Amino acid sequence: MFLRALCLLVLALPAGDACTQCRVDARRTSLCAAHLEEETSTLREERSVMARSSDAKERAAALERVARLTSTHTNAPSPNVARFLADGLHDSSLEVRRRALALLVDGQQRDETVRGLIDGWRAALRLWKDVEARLAQLAAEAPKQAATIDMQQVSDTAAYLEALLAALGDVHDERAYRELLNVFKWPLERTPGGFYLAAARAVLAVESRKGVECVLEFALTLESELAAQRVTPRFAAKDGLAASLARPLDNATTAHVEATLEALAHFAERRKLQAPPPKLGAAAQWRAWFKGAKDQLTERMTLLE
């Protein structure tokens, strides 16, 4: 009887709204009795689903049911919900990971979201390490091994990493920001150009001086390395369907340089800072632009913690 009354009370609360009894204190989130009971019972049930179900769609649905808990007390998102969703970033299914990512960044408790994103990003890097080993086999022209590569899975994994990079920028947190800047230290000879571009766009969304300088110097360095032919395609000269499907994951090209400069130009336009045209061969102009504009950029954004 008590549980039935409690469920009715929860259902009567306005969805997608704040709860006047749930609150966030300096160090903790306190839920009202109804929402606390709803959270406890839901997490217990959905943990069971995540543990026993072999169906990725069922596990994704469990994540969605947990994520909906926040909709009735948006003023006080629970860290327990964010932690549950963050665990989904370690699921064996890429489909479930993608769904967990979308749910986690949609209004969940901030600190656990940031922690979960960073842990999920590092888990994705371990996944990519395995994918990269297979791509290396393909680049080395090992036809037997190449025939076993699931290129759809490779492409989906790359797209997932790019989505994680965007999310790391969206949370505007110093810890996540450091992960983004580290991408520009990855080796040019075996990193998909799309990763650099995704990281650059995420960094520019935060709009810090250090980030803008990092993106600009990376783009100009990449242009120089390409001109000197020290960065060459891995798959352009390879035959076969697998190599053809791998080409979007090839090393960076001049197209990635131009796209990065375009992202910088859009950033400058947002900040009302006159920038050079986003074209190759304008390194001196871009460096002069940054020298003149850097004092108008905050060294560390106030949103960063």
C-alpha atoms as a printed R data frame, in Angstrom:
    type eleno elety resid chain resno      x       y       z
1   ATOM     1    CA   MET     A     1  0.000   0.000   0.000
2   ATOM     2    CA   PHE     A     2  2.780   2.386   0.934
3   ATOM     3    CA   LEU     A     3  4.681   1.718  -2.295
4   ATOM     4    CA   ARG     A     4  1.522   2.178  -4.355
5   ATOM     5    CA   ALA     A     5  0.858   5.532  -2.699
6   ATOM     6    CA   LEU     A     6  4.465   6.528  -3.210
7   ATOM     7    CA   CYS     A     7  4.343   5.680  -6.906
8   ATOM     8    CA   LEU     A     8  1.166   7.712  -7.288
9   ATOM     9    CA   LEU     A     9  2.864  10.635  -5.573
10  ATOM    10    CA   VAL     A    10  5.838  10.452  -7.933
11  ATOM    11    CA   LEU     A    11  3.558  10.305 -10.967
12  ATOM    12    CA   ALA     A    12  1.684  13.340  -9.701
13  ATOM    13    CA   LEU     A    13  4.857  15.435  -9.597
14  ATOM    14    CA   PRO     A    14  5.360  17.659 -12.672
15  ATOM    15    CA   ALA     A    15  7.623  16.033 -15.286
16  ATOM    16    CA   GLY     A    16 10.537  17.994 -16.693
17  ATOM    17    CA   ASP     A    17 10.394  20.500 -13.862
18  ATOM    18    CA   ALA     A    18 12.029  21.401 -10.575
19  ATOM    19    CA   CYS     A    19 11.063  19.851  -7.262
20  ATOM    20    CA   THR     A    20 10.814  22.286  -4.373
21  ATOM    21    CA   GLN     A    21 11.860  19.619  -1.864
22  ATOM    22    CA   CYS     A    22 14.918  18.330  -3.736
23  ATOM    23    CA   ARG     A    23 17.983  20.514  -3.339
24  ATOM    24    CA   VAL     A    24 21.711  20.787  -3.947
25  ATOM    25    CA   ASP     A    25 23.830  21.724  -0.941
26  ATOM    26    CA   ALA     A    26 27.492  22.670  -0.921
27  ATOM    27    CA   ARG     A    27 28.714  19.074  -0.981
28  ATOM    28    CA   ARG     A    28 25.756  16.850  -1.743
29  ATOM    29    CA   THR     A    29 22.441  16.450  -3.511
30  ATOM    30    CA   SER     A    30 19.437  15.792  -1.281
31  ATOM    31    CA   LEU     A    31 16.337  14.265  -2.849
32  ATOM    32    CA   CYS     A    32 12.875  14.352  -1.328
33  ATOM    33    CA   ALA     A    33 11.486  11.090   0.054
34  ATOM    34    CA   ALA     A    34  9.422  10.320  -3.041
35  ATOM    35    CA   HIS     A    35 12.218  10.888  -5.516
36  ATOM    36    CA   LEU     A    36 14.762   9.102  -3.342
37  ATOM    37    CA   GLU     A    37 12.560   6.009  -3.172
38  ATOM    38    CA   GLU     A    38 11.898   6.179  -6.908
39  ATOM    39    CA   GLU     A    39 15.617   6.440  -7.614
40  ATOM    40    CA   THR     A    40 16.546   3.582  -5.279
41  ATOM    41    CA   SER     A    41 14.005   1.163  -6.713
42  ATOM    42    CA   THR     A    42 14.691   2.140 -10.340
43  ATOM    43    CA   LEU     A    43 18.453   1.810  -9.994
44  ATOM    44    CA   ARG     A    44 18.056  -1.581  -8.345
45  ATOM    45    CA   GLU     A    45 15.854  -2.855 -11.164
46  ATOM    46    CA   GLU     A    46 17.922  -1.417 -13.989
47  ATOM    47    CA   ARG     A    47 21.231  -2.618 -12.563
48  ATOM    48    CA   SER     A    48 19.760  -6.092 -12.794
49  ATOM    49    CA   VAL     A    49 18.885  -5.504 -16.450
50  ATOM    50    CA   MET     A    50 22.372  -4.225 -17.244
51  ATOM    51    CA   ALA     A    51 23.976  -7.216 -15.529
52  ATOM    52    CA   ARG     A    52 21.880 -10.030 -16.981
53  ATOM    53    CA   SER     A    53 20.691  -8.838 -20.407
54  ATOM    54    CA   SER     A    54 22.640  -9.822 -23.505
55  ATOM    55    CA   ASP     A    55 20.423  -7.585 -25.660
56  ATOM    56    CA   ALA     A    56 22.008  -4.193 -26.364
57  ATOM    57    CA   LYS     A    57 18.601  -2.626 -26.979
58  ATOM    58    CA   GLU     A    58 17.371  -3.765 -23.568
59  ATOM    59    CA   ARG     A    59 20.435  -2.287 -21.886
60  ATOM    60    CA   ALA     A    60 20.005   0.992 -23.771
61  ATOM    61    CA   ALA     A    61 16.353   1.100 -22.681
62  ATOM    62    CA   ALA     A    62 17.469   0.597 -19.062
63  ATOM    63    CA   LEU     A    63 19.754   3.615 -19.395
64  ATOM    64    CA   GLU     A    64 16.879   5.683 -20.757
65  ATOM    65    CA   ARG     A    65 14.621   4.758 -17.845
66  ATOM    66    CA   VAL     A    66 17.295   5.809 -15.368
67  ATOM    67    CA   ALA     A    67 18.004   9.064 -17.217
68  ATOM    68    CA   ARG     A    68 14.309   9.993 -16.997
69  ATOM    69    CA   LEU     A    69 14.565  10.091 -13.199
70  ATOM    70    CA   THR     A    70 16.185  13.528 -13.471
71  ATOM    71    CA   SER     A    71 13.248  15.017 -15.362
72  ATOM    72    CA   THR     A    72 11.148  15.371 -12.200
73  ATOM    73    CA   HIS     A    73 13.837  17.213 -10.209
74  ATOM    74    CA   THR     A    74 15.927  19.058 -12.786
75  ATOM    75    CA   ASN     A    75 17.073  21.515 -10.124
76  ATOM    76    CA   ALA     A    76 18.845  18.713  -8.268
77  ATOM    77    CA   PRO     A    77 20.202  16.044 -10.655
78  ATOM    78    CA   SER     A    78 21.354  13.015  -8.727
79  ATOM    79    CA   PRO     A    79 25.006  11.922  -8.909
80  ATOM    80    CA   ASN     A    80 23.811   8.314  -8.648
81  ATOM    81    CA   VAL     A    81 21.957   8.651 -11.944
82  ATOM    82    CA   ALA     A    82 24.979  10.227 -13.646
83  ATOM    83    CA   ARG     A    83 27.228   7.451 -12.340
84  ATOM    84    CA   PHE     A    84 24.851   4.789 -13.657
85  ATOM    85    CA   LEU     A    85 24.801   6.419 -17.097
86  ATOM    86    CA   ALA     A    86 28.582   6.860 -17.053
87  ATOM    87    CA   ASP     A    87 28.950   3.122 -16.482
88  ATOM    88    CA   GLY     A    88 27.208   2.702 -19.820
89  ATOM    89    CA   LEU     A    89 30.262   4.233 -21.504
90  ATOM    90    CA   HIS     A    90 32.067   0.969 -20.662
91  ATOM    91    CA   ASP     A    91 29.431  -1.347 -22.134
92  ATOM    92    CA   SER     A    92 30.529  -4.069 -24.545
93  ATOM    93    CA   SER     A    93 28.175  -2.654 -27.191
94  ATOM    94    CA   LEU     A    94 29.096   0.527 -29.076
95  ATOM    95    CA   GLU     A    95 25.372   1.178 -29.554
96  ATOM    96    CA   VAL     A    96 24.878   1.236 -25.789
97  ATOM    97    CA   ARG     A    97 27.920   3.455 -25.294
98  ATOM    98    CA   ARG     A    98 26.592   5.979 -27.784
99  ATOM    99    CA   ARG     A    99 23.205   6.048 -26.065
100 ATOM   100    CA   ALA     A   100 24.831   6.411 -22.650
101 ATOM   101    CA   LEU     A   101 26.855   9.365 -23.907
102 ATOM   102    CA   ALA     A   102 23.809  11.172 -25.260
103 ATOM   103    CA   LEU     A   103 21.903  10.656 -22.004
104 ATOM   104    CA   LEU     A   104 24.813  11.587 -19.737
105 ATOM   105    CA   VAL     A   105 25.401  15.008 -21.284
106 ATOM   106    CA   ASP     A   106 21.699  15.890 -21.221
107 ATOM   107    CA   GLY     A   107 21.248  17.741 -17.935
108 ATOM   108    CA   GLN     A   108 22.738  15.206 -15.517
109 ATOM   109    CA   GLN     A   109 24.754  16.044 -12.394
110 ATOM   110    CA   ARG     A   110 27.763  18.042 -13.560
111 ATOM   111    CA   ASP     A   111 30.700  16.687 -11.591
112 ATOM   112    CA   GLU     A   112 29.830  13.029 -12.139
113 ATOM   113    CA   THR     A   113 29.168  13.798 -15.793
114 ATOM   114    CA   VAL     A   114 32.671  15.215 -16.205
115 ATOM   115    CA   ARG     A   115 34.271  12.314 -14.315
116 ATOM   116    CA   GLY     A   116 32.263   9.807 -16.331
117 ATOM   117    CA   LEU     A   117 33.129  11.460 -19.646
118 ATOM   118    CA   ILE     A   118 36.847  11.405 -18.912
119 ATOM   119    CA   ASP     A   119 36.742   7.764 -17.804
120 ATOM   120    CA   GLY     A   120 34.623   6.899 -20.844
121 ATOM   121    CA   TRP     A   121 37.041   8.736 -23.130
122 ATOM   122    CA   ARG     A   122 39.989   6.796 -21.736
123 ATOM   123    CA   ALA     A   123 38.081   3.546 -22.158
124 ATOM   124    CA   ALA     A   124 37.357   4.525 -25.761
125 ATOM   125    CA   LEU     A   125 41.063   5.166 -26.336
126 ATOM   126    CA   ARG     A   126 41.795   1.600 -25.215
127 ATOM   127    CA   LEU     A   127 39.159   0.422 -27.677
128 ATOM   128    CA   TRP     A   128 40.725   2.525 -30.419
129 ATOM   129    CA   LYS     A   129 44.160   1.063 -29.671
130 ATOM   130    CA   ASP     A   130 42.813  -2.315 -30.722
131 ATOM   131    CA   VAL     A   131 41.212  -0.791 -33.825
132 ATOM   132    CA   GLU     A   132 44.456   0.990 -34.699
133 ATOM   133    CA   ALA     A   133 46.331  -2.320 -34.548
134 ATOM   134    CA   ARG     A   134 43.971  -3.694 -37.172
135 ATOM   135    CA   LEU     A   135 44.348  -0.589 -39.326
136 ATOM   136    CA   ALA     A   136 48.111  -0.967 -39.086
137 ATOM   137    CA   GLN     A   137 47.747  -4.476 -40.512
138 ATOM   138    CA   LEU     A   138 45.740  -3.048 -43.388
139 ATOM   139    CA   ALA     A   139 48.313  -0.297 -44.002
140 ATOM   140    CA   ALA     A   140 51.063  -2.939 -44.036
141 ATOM   141    CA   GLU     A   141 49.251  -4.806 -46.803
142 ATOM   142    CA   ALA     A   142 48.474  -7.938 -44.867
143 ATOM   143    CA   PRO     A   143 45.540  -9.198 -46.994
144 ATOM   144    CA   LYS     A   144 44.577 -12.138 -44.802
145 ATOM   145    CA   GLN     A   145 44.333  -9.988 -41.695
146 ATOM   146    CA   ALA     A   146 42.675  -7.140 -43.597
147 ATOM   147    CA   ALA     A   147 39.925  -9.487 -44.746
148 ATOM   148    CA   THR     A   148 38.928 -10.028 -41.108
149 ATOM   149    CA   ILE     A   149 38.501  -6.320 -40.323
150 ATOM   150    CA   ASP     A   150 34.923  -5.174 -39.773
151 ATOM   151    CA   MET     A   151 35.230  -1.719 -41.341
152 ATOM   152    CA   GLN     A   152 31.729  -0.697 -40.283
153 ATOM   153    CA   GLN     A   153 32.720  -1.289 -36.683
154 ATOM   154    CA   VAL     A   154 35.950   0.653 -37.244
155 ATOM   155    CA   SER     A   155 34.025   3.607 -38.708
156 ATOM   156    CA   ASP     A   156 31.443   3.500 -35.921
157 ATOM   157    CA   THR     A   157 34.192   3.466 -33.300
158 ATOM   158    CA   ALA     A   158 35.859   6.490 -34.878
159 ATOM   159    CA   ALA     A   159 32.534   8.356 -34.953
160 ATOM   160    CA   TYR     A   160 32.011   7.527 -31.280
161 ATOM   161    CA   LEU     A   161 35.414   8.967 -30.368
162 ATOM   162    CA   GLU     A   162 34.597  12.144 -32.271
163 ATOM   163    CA   ALA     A   163 31.295  12.433 -30.377
164 ATOM   164    CA   LEU     A   164 33.198  12.038 -27.101
165 ATOM   165    CA   LEU     A   165 35.580  14.818 -28.132
166 ATOM   166    CA   ALA     A   166 32.645  17.138 -28.772
167 ATOM   167    CA   ALA     A   167 31.180  16.254 -25.375
168 ATOM   168    CA   LEU     A   168 34.496  16.964 -23.632
169 ATOM   169    CA   GLY     A   169 34.351  20.473 -25.063
170 ATOM   170    CA   ASP     A   170 30.699  20.998 -24.212
171 ATOM   171    CA   VAL     A   171 31.175  20.444 -20.463
172 ATOM   172    CA   HIS     A   172 33.579  23.421 -20.173
173 ATOM   173    CA   ASP     A   173 35.742  21.843 -17.509
174 ATOM   174    CA   GLU     A   174 39.499  22.126 -17.027
175 ATOM   175    CA   ARG     A   175 39.891  18.370 -16.546
176 ATOM   176    CA   ALA     A   176 38.116  17.603 -19.798
177 ATOM   177    CA   TYR     A   177 39.963  20.424 -21.534
178 ATOM   178    CA   ARG     A   178 43.324  18.827 -20.786
179 ATOM   179    CA   GLU     A   179 42.155  15.632 -22.472
180 ATOM   180    CA   LEU     A   180 41.283  17.628 -25.592
181 ATOM   181    CA   LEU     A   181 44.638  19.383 -25.763
182 ATOM   182    CA   ASN     A   182 46.431  16.044 -25.453
183 ATOM   183    CA   VAL     A   183 44.967  14.960 -28.798
184 ATOM   184    CA   PHE     A   184 47.268  17.402 -30.601
185 ATOM   185    CA   LYS     A   185 50.249  15.446 -29.245
186 ATOM   186    CA   TRP     A   186 49.180  12.262 -31.011
187 ATOM   187    CA   PRO     A   187 51.509  11.059 -33.826
188 ATOM   188    CA   LEU     A   188 50.654  12.585 -37.187
189 ATOM   189    CA   GLU     A   189 51.684   9.435 -39.048
190 ATOM   190    CA   ARG     A   190 48.917   7.255 -37.532
191 ATOM   191    CA   THR     A   191 46.073   9.459 -36.334
192 ATOM   192    CA   PRO     A   192 42.893  10.009 -38.385
193 ATOM   193    CA   GLY     A   193 42.661  13.620 -39.472
194 ATOM   194    CA   GLY     A   194 39.042  13.692 -38.334
195 ATOM   195    CA   PHE     A   195 40.140  13.273 -34.710
196 ATOM   196    CA   TYR     A   196 42.272  16.402 -34.871
197 ATOM   197    CA   LEU     A   197 39.450  18.376 -36.457
198 ATOM   198    CA   ALA     A   198 36.894  17.189 -33.883
199 ATOM   199    CA   ALA     A   199 39.290  18.109 -31.065
200 ATOM   200    CA   ALA     A   200 39.954  21.532 -32.597
201 ATOM   201    CA   ARG     A   201 36.254  22.348 -32.845
202 ATOM   202    CA   ALA     A   202 35.692  21.215 -29.259
203 ATOM   203    CA   VAL     A   203 38.615  23.298 -27.984
204 ATOM   204    CA   LEU     A   204 37.394  26.400 -29.823
205 ATOM   205    CA   ALA     A   205 33.948  25.989 -28.267
206 ATOM   206    CA   VAL     A   206 35.578  26.681 -24.887
207 ATOM   207    CA   GLU     A   207 37.286  29.837 -26.210
208 ATOM   208    CA   SER     A   208 40.400  30.047 -24.047
209 ATOM   209    CA   ARG     A   209 43.610  31.766 -25.199
210 ATOM   210    CA   LYS     A   210 45.698  28.663 -24.613
211 ATOM   211    CA   GLY     A   211 43.311  26.543 -26.640
212 ATOM   212    CA   VAL     A   212 43.158  28.945 -29.574
213 ATOM   213    CA   GLU     A   213 46.951  29.116 -29.695
214 ATOM   214    CA   CYS     A   214 47.222  25.326 -29.490
215 ATOM   215    CA   VAL     A   215 44.776  24.801 -32.369
216 ATOM   216    CA   LEU     A   216 46.429  27.463 -34.522
217 ATOM   217    CA   GLU     A   217 49.957  26.156 -33.987
218 ATOM   218    CA   PHE     A   218 48.817  22.608 -34.665
219 ATOM   219    CA   ALA     A   219 47.180  23.624 -37.955
220 ATOM   220    CA   LEU     A   220 50.252  25.529 -39.124
221 ATOM   221    CA   THR     A   221 52.621  22.740 -38.045
222 ATOM   222    CA   LEU     A   222 50.479  20.168 -39.853
223 ATOM   223    CA   GLU     A   223 50.521  22.332 -42.993
224 ATOM   224    CA   SER     A   224 54.315  22.502 -42.830
225 ATOM   225    CA   GLU     A   225 54.684  18.752 -42.263
226 ATOM   226    CA   LEU     A   226 52.385  17.978 -45.175
227 ATOM   227    CA   ALA     A   227 54.304  20.348 -47.464
228 ATOM   228    CA   ALA     A   228 57.533  18.580 -46.507
229 ATOM   229    CA   GLN     A   229 55.833  15.217 -47.232
230 ATOM   230    CA   ARG     A   230 56.543  13.983 -43.715
231 ATOM   231    CA   VAL     A   231 52.861  13.036 -43.313
232 ATOM   232    CA   THR     A   232 51.633  10.695 -46.030
233 ATOM   233    CA   PRO     A   233 48.401   8.727 -46.554
234 ATOM   234    CA   ARG     A   234 48.299   5.209 -45.181
235 ATOM   235    CA   PHE     A   235 45.576   3.781 -47.403
236 ATOM   236    CA   ALA     A   236 45.405   5.915 -50.575
237 ATOM   237    CA   ALA     A   237 47.537   3.541 -52.639
238 ATOM   238    CA   LYS     A   238 46.021   0.350 -51.213
239 ATOM   239    CA   ASP     A   239 43.597  -1.842 -53.169
240 ATOM   240    CA   GLY     A   240 40.488  -3.614 -51.952
241 ATOM   241    CA   LEU     A   241 37.213  -2.784 -50.276
242 ATOM   242    CA   ALA     A   242 38.684  -2.592 -46.767
243 ATOM   243    CA   ALA     A   243 41.291  -0.024 -47.839
244 ATOM   244    CA   SER     A   244 38.615   1.985 -49.628
245 ATOM   245    CA   LEU     A   245 36.463   2.072 -46.495
246 ATOM   246    CA   ALA     A   246 39.493   2.993 -44.372
247 ATOM   247    CA   ARG     A   247 40.359   6.124 -46.344
248 ATOM   248    CA   PRO     A   248 38.071   8.423 -44.315
249 ATOM   249    CA   LEU     A   249 40.183   7.359 -41.297
250 ATOM   250    CA   ASP     A   250 43.454   8.173 -43.006
251 ATOM   251    CA   ASN     A   251 46.082  10.611 -41.774
252 ATOM   252    CA   ALA     A   252 45.381  14.320 -41.885
253 ATOM   253    CA   THR     A   253 45.551  16.128 -45.217
254 ATOM   254    CA   THR     A   254 45.543  19.733 -46.391
255 ATOM   255    CA   ALA     A   255 41.742  19.517 -46.306
256 ATOM   256    CA   HIS     A   256 41.959  19.080 -42.526
257 ATOM   257    CA   VAL     A   257 44.280  22.092 -42.292
258 ATOM   258    CA   GLU     A   258 41.792  24.207 -44.229
259 ATOM   259    CA   ALA     A   259 38.854  22.944 -42.153
260 ATOM   260    CA   THR     A   260 40.729  23.779 -38.933
261 ATOM   261    CA   LEU     A   261 41.524  27.274 -40.201
262 ATOM   262    CA   GLU     A   262 37.843  27.666 -41.110
263 ATOM   263    CA   ALA     A   263 36.923  26.723 -37.535
264 ATOM   264    CA   LEU     A   264 39.364  29.375 -36.291
265 ATOM   265    CA   ALA     A   265 37.841  31.922 -38.675
266 ATOM   266    CA   HIS     A   266 34.333  31.127 -37.351
267 ATOM   267    CA   PHE     A   267 35.658  31.487 -33.810
268 ATOM   268    CA   ALA     A   268 37.147  34.894 -34.693
269 ATOM   269    CA   GLU     A   269 33.848  35.963 -36.233
270 ATOM   270    CA   ARG     A   270 31.956  35.009 -33.046
271 ATOM   271    CA   ARG     A   271 34.397  37.064 -31.011
272 ATOM   272    CA   LYS     A   272 34.342  39.932 -33.548
273 ATOM   273    CA   LEU     A   273 38.072  39.563 -34.201
274 ATOM   274    CA   GLN     A   274 39.106  40.216 -37.795
275 ATOM   275    CA   ALA     A   275 40.929  37.093 -39.002
276 ATOM   276    CA   PRO     A   276 42.893  36.172 -42.163
277 ATOM   277    CA   PRO     A   277 41.195  34.058 -44.826
278 ATOM   278    CA   PRO     A   278 41.177  30.337 -43.957
279 ATOM   279    CA   LYS     A   279 43.529  29.235 -46.711
280 ATOM   280    CA   LEU     A   280 46.894  27.551 -47.030
281 ATOM   281    CA   GLY     A   281 50.064  29.621 -47.161
282 ATOM   282    CA   ALA     A   282 48.878  32.243 -44.664
283 ATOM   283    CA   ALA     A   283 50.920  31.168 -41.633
284 ATOM   284    CA   ALA     A   284 52.537  34.584 -41.122
285 ATOM   285    CA   GLN     A   285 49.159  36.315 -41.308
286 ATOM   286    CA   TRP     A   286 47.590  33.909 -38.812
287 ATOM   287    CA   ARG     A   287 50.440  34.271 -36.339
288 ATOM   288    CA   ALA     A   288 50.226  38.054 -36.625
289 ATOM   289    CA   TRP     A   289 46.479  37.798 -36.036
290 ATOM   290    CA   PHE     A   290 46.931  35.798 -32.851
291 ATOM   291    CA   LYS     A   291 49.606  38.178 -31.572
292 ATOM   292    CA   GLY     A   292 47.209  41.084 -31.988
293 ATOM   293    CA   ALA     A   293 44.123  39.250 -30.704
294 ATOM   294    CA   LYS     A   294 45.447  37.253 -27.765
295 ATOM   295    CA   ASP     A   295 44.977  40.046 -25.216
296 ATOM   296    CA   GLN     A   296 41.274  40.017 -26.072
297 ATOM   297    CA   LEU     A   297 41.035  36.334 -25.222
298 ATOM   298    CA   THR     A   298 40.668  35.147 -21.660
299 ATOM   299    CA   GLU     A   299 43.590  33.069 -20.502
300 ATOM   300    CA   ARG     A   300 41.193  30.819 -18.643
301 ATOM   301    CA   MET     A   301 37.461  30.903 -19.200
302 ATOM   302    CA   THR     A   302 35.336  31.599 -16.125
303 ATOM   303    CA   LEU     A   303 33.287  28.507 -16.930
304 ATOM   304    CA   LEU     A   304 36.357  26.339 -16.494
305 ATOM   305    CA   GLU     A   305 36.791  24.918 -13.040
